[in-house]
Amino acid sequence: MPIDTIIVGASSFSSLMRLYLEQEGKYHVVAYAVEAEYLKADAFDGLPLIDFDLLASQYQGISVLNTIGYSKMNQARERIHRHLVELGIEPVTYIHPSAVVNSPLGAGCIVLEHCSIGFRNVIGEGCIFWSRTTIAHDCKVGDFSYWSPHAVSCGNVTIGKRCFIGAGAVLRNRIQVADDCLVGAGVYLNHSVEECGKVFACHNAEERTVSSNQVF
């Protein structure tokens, strides 16, 4: 029997994740949930849209997937994840059948088509890996980081919490990146980043003067 599931979020990504979940036949999405301040309708994507605060009292024991994206440099997803844990709900970890995952994942991660997560990696909670992301080996990926399609981390890389890695970005081996950094699409980052919140948005990894929380 499919597992009844509520999706937290009401975005295009949320409805897309419903398709992934139901395509496998393992999950049956019964509703979407958002915080009260975002509850502007009774339904979303043809299903009930409910108050997030009702999850603990009226939907005990139900499976919950957190689909909040990179808003506020992933802080919004982290906040929802922490709240779910406080309510005694462990967020669902979703791994697409085509992904190859050879390292344990933290709770609430989402791993989409043809991702490759190699051996001896440490993957934090609530990370999102879009299609064809590669995490090579011996890497540490911080909680709530967001990896866009075709992003690549070479071996022995440490990525801080809440980082955003853009589509097609490549992180050179043996570098360290501090928390809350943004590596833009197509960037080749070939050096470590010690200061939190830095933005690299050019192909040559030129540092921008804005902080990451001014971008998302």
Short mmCIF file of C-alpha atoms in Angstrom, two decimals:
data_model
loop_
_atom_site.label_atom_id
_atom_site.label_comp_id
_atom_site.label_asym_id
_atom_site.label_seq_id
_atom_site.Cartn_x
_atom_site.Cartn_y
_atom_site.Cartn_z
CA MET A 1 0.00 0.00 0.00
CA PRO A 2 1.30 3.49 -0.83
CA ILE A 3 2.30 5.59 2.16
CA ASP A 4 0.01 8.57 2.79
CA THR A 5 2.17 11.68 2.61
CA ILE A 6 1.81 15.42 3.11
CA ILE A 7 4.11 17.76 1.20
CA VAL A 8 5.23 20.91 3.00
CA GLY A 9 5.30 23.74 0.47
CA ALA A 10 3.03 24.97 -2.31
CA SER A 11 5.38 25.81 -5.17
CA SER A 12 6.16 24.38 -8.57
CA PHE A 13 8.87 22.32 -6.90
CA SER A 14 6.29 20.99 -4.43
CA SER A 15 3.95 19.83 -7.20
CA LEU A 16 6.91 18.38 -9.11
CA MET A 17 7.90 16.33 -6.07
CA ARG A 18 4.35 14.98 -5.92
CA LEU A 19 4.89 13.58 -9.42
CA TYR A 20 8.15 11.94 -8.37
CA LEU A 21 6.60 10.41 -5.26
CA GLU A 22 3.51 9.05 -6.96
CA GLN A 23 5.31 7.85 -10.09
CA GLU A 24 7.07 5.20 -8.02
CA GLY A 25 3.84 4.09 -6.38
CA LYS A 26 5.43 4.05 -2.93
CA TYR A 27 3.77 7.27 -1.75
CA HIS A 28 0.27 8.70 -2.01
CA VAL A 29 0.17 12.49 -1.53
CA VAL A 30 -2.99 13.48 0.35
CA ALA A 31 -2.40 17.20 0.98
CA TYR A 32 -0.01 20.13 0.94
CA ALA A 33 0.83 22.17 4.04
CA VAL A 34 2.09 25.73 4.49
CA GLU A 35 2.50 28.05 7.45
CA ALA A 36 -0.57 30.11 8.35
CA GLU A 37 0.80 33.34 6.86
CA TYR A 38 1.02 31.65 3.44
CA LEU A 39 -2.37 29.93 3.62
CA LYS A 40 -4.22 31.96 0.97
CA ALA A 41 -6.41 29.19 -0.48
CA ASP A 42 -8.08 25.92 0.49
CA ALA A 43 -6.44 23.83 -2.20
CA PHE A 44 -3.27 23.51 -4.27
CA ASP A 45 -2.56 21.19 -7.19
CA GLY A 46 -6.01 19.66 -6.79
CA LEU A 47 -5.42 18.65 -3.17
CA PRO A 48 -6.27 20.23 0.21
CA LEU A 49 -3.92 22.97 1.38
CA ILE A 50 -3.70 22.84 5.17
CA ASP A 51 -2.16 24.78 8.03
CA PHE A 52 1.32 23.50 8.88
CA ASP A 53 0.51 23.74 12.59
CA LEU A 54 -2.14 21.02 12.22
CA LEU A 55 0.40 18.35 11.28
CA ALA A 56 1.17 17.30 14.84
CA SER A 57 -2.41 17.40 16.17
CA GLN A 58 -4.49 16.08 13.27
CA TYR A 59 -2.09 14.10 11.09
CA GLN A 60 -0.06 12.08 13.58
CA GLY A 61 1.96 9.28 12.06
CA ILE A 62 1.69 10.56 8.49
CA SER A 63 4.74 10.82 6.24
CA VAL A 64 5.93 14.40 5.54
CA LEU A 65 8.21 15.66 2.74
CA ASN A 66 9.76 19.14 3.07
CA THR A 67 9.91 20.84 -0.36
CA ILE A 68 10.88 24.34 0.72
CA GLY A 69 13.65 25.38 -1.69
CA TYR A 70 16.53 27.83 -1.42
CA SER A 71 14.52 30.81 -0.11
CA LYS A 72 16.59 33.06 2.16
CA MET A 73 19.70 31.04 1.34
CA ASN A 74 18.10 27.80 2.50
CA GLN A 75 17.22 29.20 5.92
CA ALA A 76 13.49 28.76 5.30
CA ARG A 77 13.94 25.04 4.57
CA GLU A 78 16.10 24.65 7.66
CA ARG A 79 13.50 26.36 9.86
CA ILE A 80 10.70 24.10 8.61
CA HIS A 81 12.88 21.01 9.03
CA ARG A 82 13.77 21.95 12.61
CA HIS A 83 10.11 22.60 13.39
CA LEU A 84 9.10 19.20 12.04
CA VAL A 85 11.71 17.51 14.22
CA GLU A 86 10.46 19.45 17.26
CA LEU A 87 6.98 18.08 16.50
CA GLY A 88 8.35 14.55 16.47
CA ILE A 89 8.14 14.22 12.68
CA GLU A 90 11.18 12.96 10.77
CA PRO A 91 11.09 14.46 7.26
CA VAL A 92 11.05 11.95 4.42
CA THR A 93 14.28 11.36 2.52
CA TYR A 94 13.56 10.84 -1.20
CA ILE A 95 16.04 9.14 -3.55
CA HIS A 96 15.14 8.77 -7.22
CA PRO A 97 15.54 5.16 -8.44
CA SER A 98 18.15 6.21 -11.02
CA ALA A 99 20.42 7.89 -8.46
CA VAL A 100 23.53 6.09 -7.19
CA VAL A 101 24.04 6.77 -3.50
CA ASN A 102 26.96 5.06 -1.74
CA SER A 103 27.07 7.18 1.42
CA PRO A 104 24.48 7.69 4.16
CA LEU A 105 22.22 10.74 3.90
CA GLY A 106 20.92 12.97 6.66
CA ALA A 107 17.17 13.09 7.27
CA GLY A 108 15.02 14.98 4.79
CA CYS A 109 17.35 14.96 1.79
CA ILE A 110 16.04 14.93 -1.80
CA VAL A 111 18.17 13.25 -4.48
CA LEU A 112 16.86 13.42 -8.06
CA GLU A 113 17.60 11.65 -11.35
CA HIS A 114 21.04 10.27 -12.13
CA CYS A 115 22.80 11.86 -9.18
CA SER A 116 26.02 10.18 -8.07
CA ILE A 117 27.05 10.33 -4.42
CA GLY A 118 30.22 8.30 -4.01
CA PHE A 119 31.80 6.49 -1.11
CA ARG A 120 32.99 7.94 2.22
CA ASN A 121 30.98 11.14 1.92
CA VAL A 122 29.18 12.71 4.88
CA ILE A 123 25.90 14.28 3.78
CA GLY A 124 24.00 16.54 6.17
CA GLU A 125 20.29 16.94 6.79
CA GLY A 126 17.82 18.53 4.41
CA CYS A 127 20.09 18.77 1.37
CA ILE A 128 18.63 18.95 -2.15
CA PHE A 129 20.53 17.41 -5.07
CA TRP A 130 19.04 18.16 -8.46
CA SER A 131 19.51 15.87 -11.45
CA ARG A 132 23.02 14.67 -12.35
CA THR A 133 24.73 16.25 -9.37
CA THR A 134 28.01 14.49 -8.53
CA ILE A 135 29.59 14.31 -5.08
CA ALA A 136 32.79 12.36 -5.72
CA HIS A 137 34.30 10.91 -2.54
CA ASP A 138 35.47 11.85 0.96
CA CYS A 139 33.41 15.05 0.95
CA LYS A 140 31.51 16.68 3.78
CA VAL A 141 28.30 18.38 2.67
CA GLY A 142 26.76 20.69 5.25
CA ASP A 143 23.12 20.64 6.32
CA PHE A 144 20.55 22.26 4.00
CA SER A 145 22.85 22.85 1.06
CA TYR A 146 21.24 23.08 -2.39
CA TRP A 147 22.86 21.58 -5.48
CA SER A 148 21.53 22.58 -8.89
CA PRO A 149 21.57 20.27 -11.95
CA HIS A 150 24.98 19.01 -13.11
CA ALA A 151 26.86 20.56 -10.18
CA VAL A 152 30.05 18.67 -9.32
CA SER A 153 32.13 18.38 -6.18
CA CYS A 154 35.48 16.68 -6.69
CA GLY A 155 37.02 14.64 -3.89
CA ASN A 156 37.90 15.70 -0.34
CA VAL A 157 35.82 18.88 -0.44
CA THR A 158 34.10 20.35 2.62
CA ILE A 159 30.97 22.42 2.00
CA GLY A 160 29.41 24.44 4.80
CA LYS A 161 25.79 24.66 5.82
CA ARG A 162 23.12 26.29 3.62
CA CYS A 163 25.37 26.76 0.59
CA PHE A 164 23.87 27.15 -2.89
CA ILE A 165 25.75 25.50 -5.76
CA GLY A 166 24.54 26.63 -9.18
CA ALA A 167 23.92 24.56 -12.30
CA GLY A 168 27.09 23.18 -13.83
CA ALA A 169 29.35 24.58 -11.12
CA VAL A 170 32.51 22.61 -10.30
CA LEU A 171 34.32 22.59 -6.97
CA ARG A 172 37.99 21.64 -7.20
CA ASN A 173 39.29 18.83 -5.03
CA ARG A 174 40.57 19.48 -1.50
CA ILE A 175 38.97 22.86 -0.94
CA GLN A 176 36.78 24.08 1.91
CA VAL A 177 33.80 26.40 1.53
CA ALA A 178 32.33 28.24 4.52
CA ASP A 179 28.64 28.35 5.47
CA ASP A 180 26.05 30.27 3.42
CA CYS A 181 28.18 30.71 0.31
CA LEU A 182 26.73 30.96 -3.21
CA VAL A 183 28.60 29.45 -6.14
CA GLY A 184 26.88 30.56 -9.33
CA ALA A 185 26.02 28.59 -12.45
CA GLY A 186 29.04 27.44 -14.43
CA VAL A 187 31.60 28.64 -11.89
CA TYR A 188 34.84 26.68 -11.42
CA LEU A 189 35.78 27.28 -7.80
CA ASN A 190 39.47 26.40 -7.42
CA HIS A 191 40.23 27.80 -3.96
CA SER A 192 38.94 27.59 -0.42
CA VAL A 193 36.52 30.16 0.99
CA GLU A 194 36.97 30.95 4.68
CA GLU A 195 34.39 33.73 5.11
CA CYS A 196 30.69 32.90 5.34
CA GLY A 197 28.13 34.30 2.90
CA LYS A 198 30.43 34.92 -0.05
CA VAL A 199 29.12 35.01 -3.64
CA PHE A 200 30.99 33.72 -6.70
CA ALA A 201 29.01 34.39 -9.84
CA CYS A 202 31.43 34.43 -12.79
CA HIS A 203 33.07 31.59 -14.68
CA ASN A 204 36.46 32.56 -13.24
CA ALA A 205 35.04 32.49 -9.68
CA GLU A 206 35.38 36.25 -9.26
CA GLU A 207 34.09 37.22 -5.83
CA ARG A 208 31.12 39.60 -5.76
CA THR A 209 30.79 42.39 -3.20
CA VAL A 210 27.24 41.41 -2.18
CA SER A 211 26.55 38.78 0.45
CA SER A 212 24.57 35.65 -0.37
CA ASN A 213 21.56 36.72 1.71
CA GLN A 214 21.16 39.71 -0.63
CA VAL A 215 20.73 37.38 -3.62
CA PHE A 216 18.01 34.94 -2.47
#
